[in-house]
CSV table of C-alpha atoms and ligand atoms in Angstrom, one decimal:
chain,number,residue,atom,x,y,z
H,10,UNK,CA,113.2,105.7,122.6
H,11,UNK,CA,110.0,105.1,120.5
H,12,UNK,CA,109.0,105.1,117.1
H,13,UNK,CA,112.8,105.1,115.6
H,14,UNK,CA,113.1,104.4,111.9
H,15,UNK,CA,117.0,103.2,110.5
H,16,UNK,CA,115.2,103.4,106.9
H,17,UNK,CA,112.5,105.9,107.2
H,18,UNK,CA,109.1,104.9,105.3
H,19,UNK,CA,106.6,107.4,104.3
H,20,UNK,CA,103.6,105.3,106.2
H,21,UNK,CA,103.0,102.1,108.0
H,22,UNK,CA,99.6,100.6,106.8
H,23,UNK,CA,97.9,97.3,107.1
H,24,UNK,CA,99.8,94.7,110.1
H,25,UNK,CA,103.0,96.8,109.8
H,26,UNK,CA,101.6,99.5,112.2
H,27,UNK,CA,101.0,97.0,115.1
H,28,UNK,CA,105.1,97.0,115.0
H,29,UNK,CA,106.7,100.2,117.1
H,30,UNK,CA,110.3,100.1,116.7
H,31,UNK,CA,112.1,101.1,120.0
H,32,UNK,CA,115.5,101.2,121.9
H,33,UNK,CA,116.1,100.7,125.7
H,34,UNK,CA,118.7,102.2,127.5
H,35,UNK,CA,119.0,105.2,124.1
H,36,UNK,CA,121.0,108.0,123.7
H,37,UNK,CA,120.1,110.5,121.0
H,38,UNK,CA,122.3,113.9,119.7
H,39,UNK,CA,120.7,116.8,118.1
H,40,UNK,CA,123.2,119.3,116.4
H,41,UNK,CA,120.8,123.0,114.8
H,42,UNK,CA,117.2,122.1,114.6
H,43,UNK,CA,118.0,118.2,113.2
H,44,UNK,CA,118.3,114.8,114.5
H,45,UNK,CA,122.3,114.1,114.0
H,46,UNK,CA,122.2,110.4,115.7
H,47,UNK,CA,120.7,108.1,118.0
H,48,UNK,CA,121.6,103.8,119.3
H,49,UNK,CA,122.2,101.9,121.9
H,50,UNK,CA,124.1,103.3,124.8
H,51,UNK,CA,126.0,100.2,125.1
H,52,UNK,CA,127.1,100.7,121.1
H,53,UNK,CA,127.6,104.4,121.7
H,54,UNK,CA,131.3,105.2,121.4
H,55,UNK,CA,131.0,108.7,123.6
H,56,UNK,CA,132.7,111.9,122.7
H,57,UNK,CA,135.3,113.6,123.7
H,58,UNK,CA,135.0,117.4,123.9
H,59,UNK,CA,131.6,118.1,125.9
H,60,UNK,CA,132.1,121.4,126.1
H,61,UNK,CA,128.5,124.1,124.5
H,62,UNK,CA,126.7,121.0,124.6
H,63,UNK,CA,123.3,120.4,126.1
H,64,UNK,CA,123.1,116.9,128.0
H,65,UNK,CA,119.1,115.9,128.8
H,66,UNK,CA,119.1,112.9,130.8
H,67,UNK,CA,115.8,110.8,130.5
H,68,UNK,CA,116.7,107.9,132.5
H,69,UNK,CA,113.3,105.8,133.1
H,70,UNK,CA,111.2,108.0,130.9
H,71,UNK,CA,110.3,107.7,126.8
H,72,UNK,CA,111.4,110.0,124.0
H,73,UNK,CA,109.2,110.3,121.3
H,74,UNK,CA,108.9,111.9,117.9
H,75,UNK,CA,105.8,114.7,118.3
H,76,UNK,CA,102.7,114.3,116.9
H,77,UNK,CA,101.3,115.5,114.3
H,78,UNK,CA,98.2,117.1,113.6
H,79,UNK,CA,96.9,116.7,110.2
H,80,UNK,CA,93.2,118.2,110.4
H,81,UNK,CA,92.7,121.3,112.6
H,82,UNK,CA,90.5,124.6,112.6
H,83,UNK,CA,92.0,126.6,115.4
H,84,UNK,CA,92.1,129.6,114.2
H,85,UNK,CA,88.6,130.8,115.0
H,86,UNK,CA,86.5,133.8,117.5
H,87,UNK,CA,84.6,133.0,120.6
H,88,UNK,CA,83.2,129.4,121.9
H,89,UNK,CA,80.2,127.8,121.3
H,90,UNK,CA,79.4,126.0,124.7
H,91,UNK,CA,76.1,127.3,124.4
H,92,UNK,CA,75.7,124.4,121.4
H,93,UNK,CA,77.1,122.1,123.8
H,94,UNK,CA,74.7,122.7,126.4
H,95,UNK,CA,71.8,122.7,123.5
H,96,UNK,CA,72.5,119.1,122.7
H,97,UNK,CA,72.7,117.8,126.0
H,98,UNK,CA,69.1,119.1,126.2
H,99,UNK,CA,68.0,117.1,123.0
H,100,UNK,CA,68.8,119.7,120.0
H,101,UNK,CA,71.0,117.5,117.1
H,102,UNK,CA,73.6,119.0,115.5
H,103,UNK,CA,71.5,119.5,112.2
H,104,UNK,CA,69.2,121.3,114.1
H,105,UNK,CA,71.4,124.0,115.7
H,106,UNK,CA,72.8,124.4,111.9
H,107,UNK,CA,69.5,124.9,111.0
H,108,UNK,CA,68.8,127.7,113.6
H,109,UNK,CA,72.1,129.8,112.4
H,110,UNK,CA,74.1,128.0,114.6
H,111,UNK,CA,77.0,125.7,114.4
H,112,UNK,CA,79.7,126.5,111.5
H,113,UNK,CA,77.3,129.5,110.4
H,114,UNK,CA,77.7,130.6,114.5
H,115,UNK,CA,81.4,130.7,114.3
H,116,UNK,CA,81.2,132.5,110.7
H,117,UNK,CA,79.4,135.4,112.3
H,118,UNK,CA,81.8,135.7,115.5
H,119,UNK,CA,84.9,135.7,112.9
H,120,UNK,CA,83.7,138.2,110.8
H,121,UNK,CA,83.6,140.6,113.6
H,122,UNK,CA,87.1,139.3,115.0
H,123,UNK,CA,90.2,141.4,114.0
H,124,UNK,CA,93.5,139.8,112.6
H,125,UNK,CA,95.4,140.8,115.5
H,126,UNK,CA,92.4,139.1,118.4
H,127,UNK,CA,92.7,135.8,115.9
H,128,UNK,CA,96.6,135.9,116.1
H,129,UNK,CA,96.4,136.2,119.6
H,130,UNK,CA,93.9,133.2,120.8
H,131,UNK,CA,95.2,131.2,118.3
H,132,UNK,CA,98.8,131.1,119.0
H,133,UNK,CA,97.5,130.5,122.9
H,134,UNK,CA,95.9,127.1,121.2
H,135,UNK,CA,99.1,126.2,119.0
H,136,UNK,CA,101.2,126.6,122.7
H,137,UNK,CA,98.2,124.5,124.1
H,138,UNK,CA,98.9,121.7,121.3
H,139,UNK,CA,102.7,121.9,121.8
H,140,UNK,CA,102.5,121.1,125.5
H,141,UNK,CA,100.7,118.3,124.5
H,142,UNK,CA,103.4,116.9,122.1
H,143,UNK,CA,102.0,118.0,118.8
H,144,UNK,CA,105.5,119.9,117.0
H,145,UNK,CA,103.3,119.9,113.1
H,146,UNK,CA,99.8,121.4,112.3
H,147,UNK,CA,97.4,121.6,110.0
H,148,UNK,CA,95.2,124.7,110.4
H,149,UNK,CA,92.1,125.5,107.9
H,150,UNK,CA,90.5,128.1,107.2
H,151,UNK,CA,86.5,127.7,106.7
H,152,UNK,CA,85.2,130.3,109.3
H,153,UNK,CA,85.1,133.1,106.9
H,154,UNK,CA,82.6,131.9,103.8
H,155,UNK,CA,83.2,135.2,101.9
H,156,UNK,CA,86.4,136.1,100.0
H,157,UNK,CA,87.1,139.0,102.6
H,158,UNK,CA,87.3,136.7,105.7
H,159,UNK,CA,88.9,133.7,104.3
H,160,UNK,CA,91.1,135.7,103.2
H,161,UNK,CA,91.7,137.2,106.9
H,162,UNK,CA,91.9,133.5,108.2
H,163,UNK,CA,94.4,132.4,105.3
H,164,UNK,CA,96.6,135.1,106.7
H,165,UNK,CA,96.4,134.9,110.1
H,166,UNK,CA,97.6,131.4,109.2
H,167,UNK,CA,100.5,132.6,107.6
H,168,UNK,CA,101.3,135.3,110.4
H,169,UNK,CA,101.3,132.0,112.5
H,170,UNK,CA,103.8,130.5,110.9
H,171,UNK,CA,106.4,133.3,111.6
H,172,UNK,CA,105.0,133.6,115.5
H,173,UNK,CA,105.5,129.7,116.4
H,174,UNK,CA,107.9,127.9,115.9
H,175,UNK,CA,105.8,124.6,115.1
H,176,UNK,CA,105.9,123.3,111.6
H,177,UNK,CA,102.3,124.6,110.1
H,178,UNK,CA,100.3,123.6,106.9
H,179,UNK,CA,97.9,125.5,105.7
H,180,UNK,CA,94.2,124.5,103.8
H,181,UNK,CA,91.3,126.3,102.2
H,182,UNK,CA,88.1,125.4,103.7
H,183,UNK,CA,85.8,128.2,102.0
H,184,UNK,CA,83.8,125.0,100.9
H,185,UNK,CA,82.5,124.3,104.8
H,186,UNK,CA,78.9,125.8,104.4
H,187,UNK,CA,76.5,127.7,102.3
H,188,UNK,CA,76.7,131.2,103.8
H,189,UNK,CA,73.1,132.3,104.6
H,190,UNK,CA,72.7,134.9,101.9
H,191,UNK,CA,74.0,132.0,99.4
H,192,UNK,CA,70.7,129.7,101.2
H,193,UNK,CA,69.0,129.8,97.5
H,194,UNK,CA,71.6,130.0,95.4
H,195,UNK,CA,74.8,127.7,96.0
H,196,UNK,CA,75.7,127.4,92.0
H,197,UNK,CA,77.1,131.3,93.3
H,198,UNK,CA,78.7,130.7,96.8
H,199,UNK,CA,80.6,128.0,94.3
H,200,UNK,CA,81.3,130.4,91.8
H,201,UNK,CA,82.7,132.8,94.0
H,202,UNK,CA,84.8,130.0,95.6
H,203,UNK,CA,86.3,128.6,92.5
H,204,UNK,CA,86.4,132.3,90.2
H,205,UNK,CA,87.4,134.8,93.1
H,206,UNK,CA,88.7,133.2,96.2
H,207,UNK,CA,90.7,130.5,94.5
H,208,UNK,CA,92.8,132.9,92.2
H,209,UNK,CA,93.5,135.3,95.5
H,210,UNK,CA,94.9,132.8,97.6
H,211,UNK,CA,96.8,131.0,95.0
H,212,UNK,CA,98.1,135.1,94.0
H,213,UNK,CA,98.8,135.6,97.5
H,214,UNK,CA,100.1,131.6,98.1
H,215,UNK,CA,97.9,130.8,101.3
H,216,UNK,CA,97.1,127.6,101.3
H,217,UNK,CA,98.6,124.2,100.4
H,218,UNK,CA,95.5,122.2,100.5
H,219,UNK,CA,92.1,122.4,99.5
H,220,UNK,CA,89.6,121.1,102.0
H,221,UNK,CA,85.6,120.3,101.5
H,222,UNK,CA,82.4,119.3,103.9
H,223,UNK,CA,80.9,116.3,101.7
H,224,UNK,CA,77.7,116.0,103.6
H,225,UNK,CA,73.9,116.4,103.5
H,226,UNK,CA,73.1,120.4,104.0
H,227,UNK,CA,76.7,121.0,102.8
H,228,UNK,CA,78.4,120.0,99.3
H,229,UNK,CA,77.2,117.1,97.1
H,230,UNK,CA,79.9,114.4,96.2
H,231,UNK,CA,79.8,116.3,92.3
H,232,UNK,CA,80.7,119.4,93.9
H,233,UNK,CA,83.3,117.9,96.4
H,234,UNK,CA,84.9,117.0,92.9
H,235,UNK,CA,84.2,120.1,91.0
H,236,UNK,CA,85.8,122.4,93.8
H,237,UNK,CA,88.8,120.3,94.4
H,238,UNK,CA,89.7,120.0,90.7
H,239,UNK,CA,89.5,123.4,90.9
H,240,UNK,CA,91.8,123.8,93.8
H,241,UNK,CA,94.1,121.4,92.2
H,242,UNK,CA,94.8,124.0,89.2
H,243,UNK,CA,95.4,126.9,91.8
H,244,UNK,CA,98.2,124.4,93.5
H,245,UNK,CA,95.7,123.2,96.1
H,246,UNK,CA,96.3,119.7,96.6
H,247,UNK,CA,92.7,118.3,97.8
H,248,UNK,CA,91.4,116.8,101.5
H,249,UNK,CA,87.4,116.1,102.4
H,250,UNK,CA,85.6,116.0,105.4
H,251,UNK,CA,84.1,112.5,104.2
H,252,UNK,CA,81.5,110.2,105.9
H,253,UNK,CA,81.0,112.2,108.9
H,254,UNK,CA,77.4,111.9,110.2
H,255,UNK,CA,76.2,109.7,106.8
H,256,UNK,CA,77.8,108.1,103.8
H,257,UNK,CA,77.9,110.9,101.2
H,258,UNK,CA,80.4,110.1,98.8
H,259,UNK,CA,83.1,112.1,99.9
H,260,UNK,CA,85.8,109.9,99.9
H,261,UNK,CA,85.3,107.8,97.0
H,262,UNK,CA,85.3,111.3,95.6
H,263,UNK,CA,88.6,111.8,97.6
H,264,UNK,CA,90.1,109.7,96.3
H,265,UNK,CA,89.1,110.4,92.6
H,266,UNK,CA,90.9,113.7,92.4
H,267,UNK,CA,93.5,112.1,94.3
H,268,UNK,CA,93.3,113.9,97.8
H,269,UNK,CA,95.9,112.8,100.6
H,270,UNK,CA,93.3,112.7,103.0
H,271,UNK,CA,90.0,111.7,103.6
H,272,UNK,CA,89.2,112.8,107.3
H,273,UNK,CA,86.2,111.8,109.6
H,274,UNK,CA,84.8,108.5,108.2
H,275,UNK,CA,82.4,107.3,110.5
H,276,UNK,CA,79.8,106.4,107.7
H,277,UNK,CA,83.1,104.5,105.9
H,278,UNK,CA,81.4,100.9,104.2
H,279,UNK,CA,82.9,98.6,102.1
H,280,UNK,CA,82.4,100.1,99.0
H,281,UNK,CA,85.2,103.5,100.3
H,282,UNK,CA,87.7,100.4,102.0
H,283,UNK,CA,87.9,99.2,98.4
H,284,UNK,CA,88.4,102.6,96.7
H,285,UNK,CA,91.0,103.6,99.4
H,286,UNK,CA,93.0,100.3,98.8
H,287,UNK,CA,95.0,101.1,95.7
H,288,UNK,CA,95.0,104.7,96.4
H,289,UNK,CA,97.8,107.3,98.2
H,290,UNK,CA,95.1,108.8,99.9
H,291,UNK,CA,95.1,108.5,103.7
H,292,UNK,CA,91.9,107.9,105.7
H,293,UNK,CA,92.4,109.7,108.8
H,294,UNK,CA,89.9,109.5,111.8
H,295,UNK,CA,89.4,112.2,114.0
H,296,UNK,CA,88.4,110.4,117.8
H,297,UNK,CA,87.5,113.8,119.5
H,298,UNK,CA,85.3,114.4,117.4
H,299,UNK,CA,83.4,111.4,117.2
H,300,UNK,CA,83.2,111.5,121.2
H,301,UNK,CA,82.2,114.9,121.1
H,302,UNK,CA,79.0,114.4,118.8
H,303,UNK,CA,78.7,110.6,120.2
H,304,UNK,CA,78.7,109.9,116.3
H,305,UNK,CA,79.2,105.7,115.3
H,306,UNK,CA,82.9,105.1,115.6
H,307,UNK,CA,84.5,104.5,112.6
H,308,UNK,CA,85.7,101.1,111.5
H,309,UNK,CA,89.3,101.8,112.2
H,310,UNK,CA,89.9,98.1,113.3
H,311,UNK,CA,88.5,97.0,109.9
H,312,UNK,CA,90.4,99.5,107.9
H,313,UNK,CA,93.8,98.2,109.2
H,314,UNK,CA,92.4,94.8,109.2
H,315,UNK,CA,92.3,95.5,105.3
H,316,UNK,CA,95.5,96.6,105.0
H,317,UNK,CA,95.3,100.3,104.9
H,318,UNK,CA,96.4,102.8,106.8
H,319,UNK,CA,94.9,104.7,109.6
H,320,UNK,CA,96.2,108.6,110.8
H,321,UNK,CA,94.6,110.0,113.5
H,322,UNK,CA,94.2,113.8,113.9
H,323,UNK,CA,92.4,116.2,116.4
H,324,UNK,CA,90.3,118.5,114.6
H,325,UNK,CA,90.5,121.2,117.0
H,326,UNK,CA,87.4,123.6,116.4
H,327,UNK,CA,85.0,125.0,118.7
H,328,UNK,CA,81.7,123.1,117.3
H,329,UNK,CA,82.7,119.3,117.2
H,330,UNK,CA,86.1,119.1,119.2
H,331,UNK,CA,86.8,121.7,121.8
H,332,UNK,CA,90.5,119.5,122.3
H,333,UNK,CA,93.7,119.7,120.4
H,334,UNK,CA,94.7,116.8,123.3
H,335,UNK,CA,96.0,114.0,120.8
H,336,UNK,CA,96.8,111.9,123.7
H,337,UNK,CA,93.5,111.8,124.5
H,338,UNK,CA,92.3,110.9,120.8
H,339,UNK,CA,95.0,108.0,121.4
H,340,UNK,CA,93.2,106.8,124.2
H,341,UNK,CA,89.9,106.8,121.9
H,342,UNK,CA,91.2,104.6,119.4
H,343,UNK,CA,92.3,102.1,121.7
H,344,UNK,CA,89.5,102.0,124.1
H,345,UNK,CA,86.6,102.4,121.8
H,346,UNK,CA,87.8,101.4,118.4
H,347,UNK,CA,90.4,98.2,119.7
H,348,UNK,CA,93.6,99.8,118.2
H,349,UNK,CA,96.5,98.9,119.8
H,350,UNK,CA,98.6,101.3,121.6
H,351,UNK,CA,101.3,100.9,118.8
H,352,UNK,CA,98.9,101.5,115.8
H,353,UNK,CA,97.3,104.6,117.8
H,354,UNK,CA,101.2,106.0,118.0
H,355,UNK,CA,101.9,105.3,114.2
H,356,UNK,CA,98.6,106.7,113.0
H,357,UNK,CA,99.6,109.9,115.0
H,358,UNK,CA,103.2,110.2,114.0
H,359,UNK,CA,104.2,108.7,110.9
H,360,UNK,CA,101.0,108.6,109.5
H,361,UNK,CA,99.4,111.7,111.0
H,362,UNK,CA,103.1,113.6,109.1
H,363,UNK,CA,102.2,111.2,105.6
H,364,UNK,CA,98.5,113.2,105.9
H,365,UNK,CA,100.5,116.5,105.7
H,366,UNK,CA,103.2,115.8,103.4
H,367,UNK,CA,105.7,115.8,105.9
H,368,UNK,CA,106.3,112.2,106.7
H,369,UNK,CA,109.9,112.3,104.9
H,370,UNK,CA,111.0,115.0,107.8
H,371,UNK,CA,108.4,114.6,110.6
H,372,UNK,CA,106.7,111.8,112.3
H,373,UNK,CA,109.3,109.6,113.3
H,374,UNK,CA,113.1,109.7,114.8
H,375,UNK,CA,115.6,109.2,112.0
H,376,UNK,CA,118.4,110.8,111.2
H,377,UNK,CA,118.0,114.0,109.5
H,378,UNK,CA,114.7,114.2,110.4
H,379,UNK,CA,113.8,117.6,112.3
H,380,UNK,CA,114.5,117.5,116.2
H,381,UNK,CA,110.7,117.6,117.0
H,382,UNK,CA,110.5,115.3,120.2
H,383,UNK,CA,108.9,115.1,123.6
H,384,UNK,CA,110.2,113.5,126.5
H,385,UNK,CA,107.5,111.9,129.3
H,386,UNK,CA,107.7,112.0,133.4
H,387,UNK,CA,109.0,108.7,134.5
H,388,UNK,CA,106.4,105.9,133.2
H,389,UNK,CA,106.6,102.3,132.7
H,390,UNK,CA,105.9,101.8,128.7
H,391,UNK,CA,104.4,103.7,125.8
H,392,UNK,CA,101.4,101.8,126.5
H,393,UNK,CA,100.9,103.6,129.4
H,394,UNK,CA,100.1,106.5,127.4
H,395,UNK,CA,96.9,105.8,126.1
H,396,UNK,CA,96.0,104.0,129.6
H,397,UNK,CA,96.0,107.3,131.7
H,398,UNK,CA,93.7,109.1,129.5
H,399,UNK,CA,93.3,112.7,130.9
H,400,UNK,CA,96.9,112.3,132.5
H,401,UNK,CA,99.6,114.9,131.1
H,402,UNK,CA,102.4,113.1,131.3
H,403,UNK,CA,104.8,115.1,128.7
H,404,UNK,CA,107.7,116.7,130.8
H,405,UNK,CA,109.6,118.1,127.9
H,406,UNK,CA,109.3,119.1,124.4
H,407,UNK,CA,112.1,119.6,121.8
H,408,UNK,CA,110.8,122.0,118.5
H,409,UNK,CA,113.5,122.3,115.9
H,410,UNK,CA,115.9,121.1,118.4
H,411,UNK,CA,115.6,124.0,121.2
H,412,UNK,CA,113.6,122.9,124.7
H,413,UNK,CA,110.9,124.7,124.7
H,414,UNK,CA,109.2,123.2,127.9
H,415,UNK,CA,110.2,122.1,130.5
H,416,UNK,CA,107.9,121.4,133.4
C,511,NIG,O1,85.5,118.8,111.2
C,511,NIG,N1,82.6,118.7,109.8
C,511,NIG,C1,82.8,119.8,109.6
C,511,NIG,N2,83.6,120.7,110.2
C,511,NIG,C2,84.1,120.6,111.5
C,511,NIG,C3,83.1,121.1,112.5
C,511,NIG,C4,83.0,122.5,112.4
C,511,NIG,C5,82.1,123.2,113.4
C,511,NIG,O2,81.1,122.6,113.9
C,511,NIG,O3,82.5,124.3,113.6
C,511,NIG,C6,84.5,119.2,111.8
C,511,NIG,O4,83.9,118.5,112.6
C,512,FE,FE1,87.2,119.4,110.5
């Protein structure tokens, strides 16, 4: 049994998350959707009326707390392989912005796209992402970029979280591009964010985060700060897409307004390390995404080396990462940025649920902690996770304590 807390934490940062604690030879109960108990089988003092219970034997195989996704976008219309093929052939991402394409693409396809089609191939994702081990998500809006359609995403969000049974947060992207009738004129796509859209989704309470792209062609580091103090007085509490393709100022500025997360961080110098060091923020890297765009990795290794703490999230979306797989993002972090296997599991459990505000009843096994847990085929070690990249090696999942796969 991995990743078992006796006295939960709210994060592991620094050395701490090279430590995983475990138990061989485990037994575990759940009783309703909550973890009642779990040891030693050679401390456990067995029971003596087994009758309405469920008994899961997981001899040679892990049990694990699900992961948790802190930075998604998977509610969105339509694909955009036809960018993919585009920059194989030489066309940077800038450029296919440029053209229309890119967030501006998927902002088009959504507009057309009823609530009912978004509902339906976006629950078929969050199923994807539960079969994978993920049992919390993040899911942002951003597609929309005028008050009617983030509106529509905000609440196909919400429909979501009746529909699936996964524990789902819920952010405010409105700031992820300049629509292209606000080309000229972004003091009034930033008007209309912070007067109109802001006040409707706190009205309606749609979102529990406020989320910015701090980037060259996007929003300044000023405005990354003006729009999130703004979402802070609507009840928005603030996350930024920082340091993604250049170092724009995004998560100093994160971390200014007091954001718990700063997500991407590729362009991350010593200068954001400093700023993040006293702060609660949490810098979260986002592996598929880096592969995807073959962007610099970030310096996770030098992050932890400084004593911070690292969550690692998918950000699902159809531009930049195609993959809600966070078994493979664990396999990026330890093949291409040198994180060990146990500092890739805590950055996507306890850390990943910290990133969310969910770390006091996700993210690890504890007691009273929700029954959100997977259980593998028959493997050798939790390293062995990571190793088989591409491999789907969860057998079971547990949401809210009722199987809900078996394979
Ligand atoms: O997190 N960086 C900005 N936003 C998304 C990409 C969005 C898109 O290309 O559709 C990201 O990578
Ligand atoms: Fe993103």
């Amino acid at each position: 049994m991995v990743q078992i807390e006796e006295q939960p934490r709210l994060k592991v940062a620094g050395r701490d998350m090279k430590t995983l604690n475990c138990i061989n030879d485990a037994w575990l109960a759940i009783e309703d959707d909550k973890i009642a108990g779990f040891g030693k089988m050679a401390d456990w003092e067995g029971i003596s009326d087994w009758s309405n219970l469920t008994v899961i034997d997981a001899d040679n195989k892990l049990v694990m707390p699900c992961y948790c996704d802190s930075h998604t976008h998977i509610v969105y219309a339509g694909s955009r392989e036809g960018e993919f093929v585009d920059r194989i052939n030489g066309l940077t991402y800038d450029e296919i912005f440029e053209r229309g394409g890119g967030i501006l693409n998927s902002a088009k396809k959504l507009h057309s796209a009823s609530e009912e089609e978004l509902i339906e191939s976006a629950l078929k994702r969050v199923n994807e992402i539960m079969m994978q081990g993920t049992g919390a998500v993040e899911i942002k809006s951003g597609y929309g970029l005028s008050t009617e359609s983030e509106l529509k995403m905000l609440r196909v969000i919400k429909k979501l979280k009746t529909l699936s049974p996964l524990t789902i947060k819920a952010t405010f992207l409105g700031a992820h591009a300049i629509p292209a009738i606000y080309k000229n004129n972004k003091r009034a796509y930033i008007d209309l964010l912070i007067n109109e859209m802001m006040p409707k989704i706190a009205a309606e309470q749609l979102a529990d985060y406020c989320d910015i792209f701090c980037e060259q062609n996007y929003f300044t580091k000023e405005e990354t700060i003006e729009i999130l103090t703004a979402g802070k007085k609507h009840g928005m509490t603030p996350k930024v897409h920082a340091e993604q393709m250049s170092n724009s100022g995004g998560t100093i500025a994160g971390v200014e307004v007091g954001a718990i997360s700063v997500d991407h961080l590729e362009f991350v110098g010593d200068a954001e390390i400093s700023a993040l060091q006293n702060s609660k923020t949490m810098p979260t890297i986002l592996p598929g995404a880096a592969f995807f765009l073959s962007l610099p990795n970030p310096p996770a290794r030098k992050m932890i080396d400084a004593g911070l703490a690292i969550a690692v999230a998918s950000d699902y979306n159809p531009g930049s990462c195609p993959s809600g797989n966070i078994n493979f993002m664990m396999s990026v972090c330890c093949v291409q940025y040198k994180m060990t296997p146990e500092e890739a599991i805590n950055a996507a459990t306890i850390n990943s649920a910290y990133a969310m505000d969910l770390s006091s009843t996700h993210g690890s096994i504890a007691v009273g902690k929700q029954a959100n847990l997977f259980i593998t085929k028959e493997i050798p070690s939790y390293n062995f996770i990571p190793y088989s990249f591409g491999s789907n090696l969860i057998e079971t999942v547990i949401i809210n304590g009722r199987v809900l796969m078996d394979n």
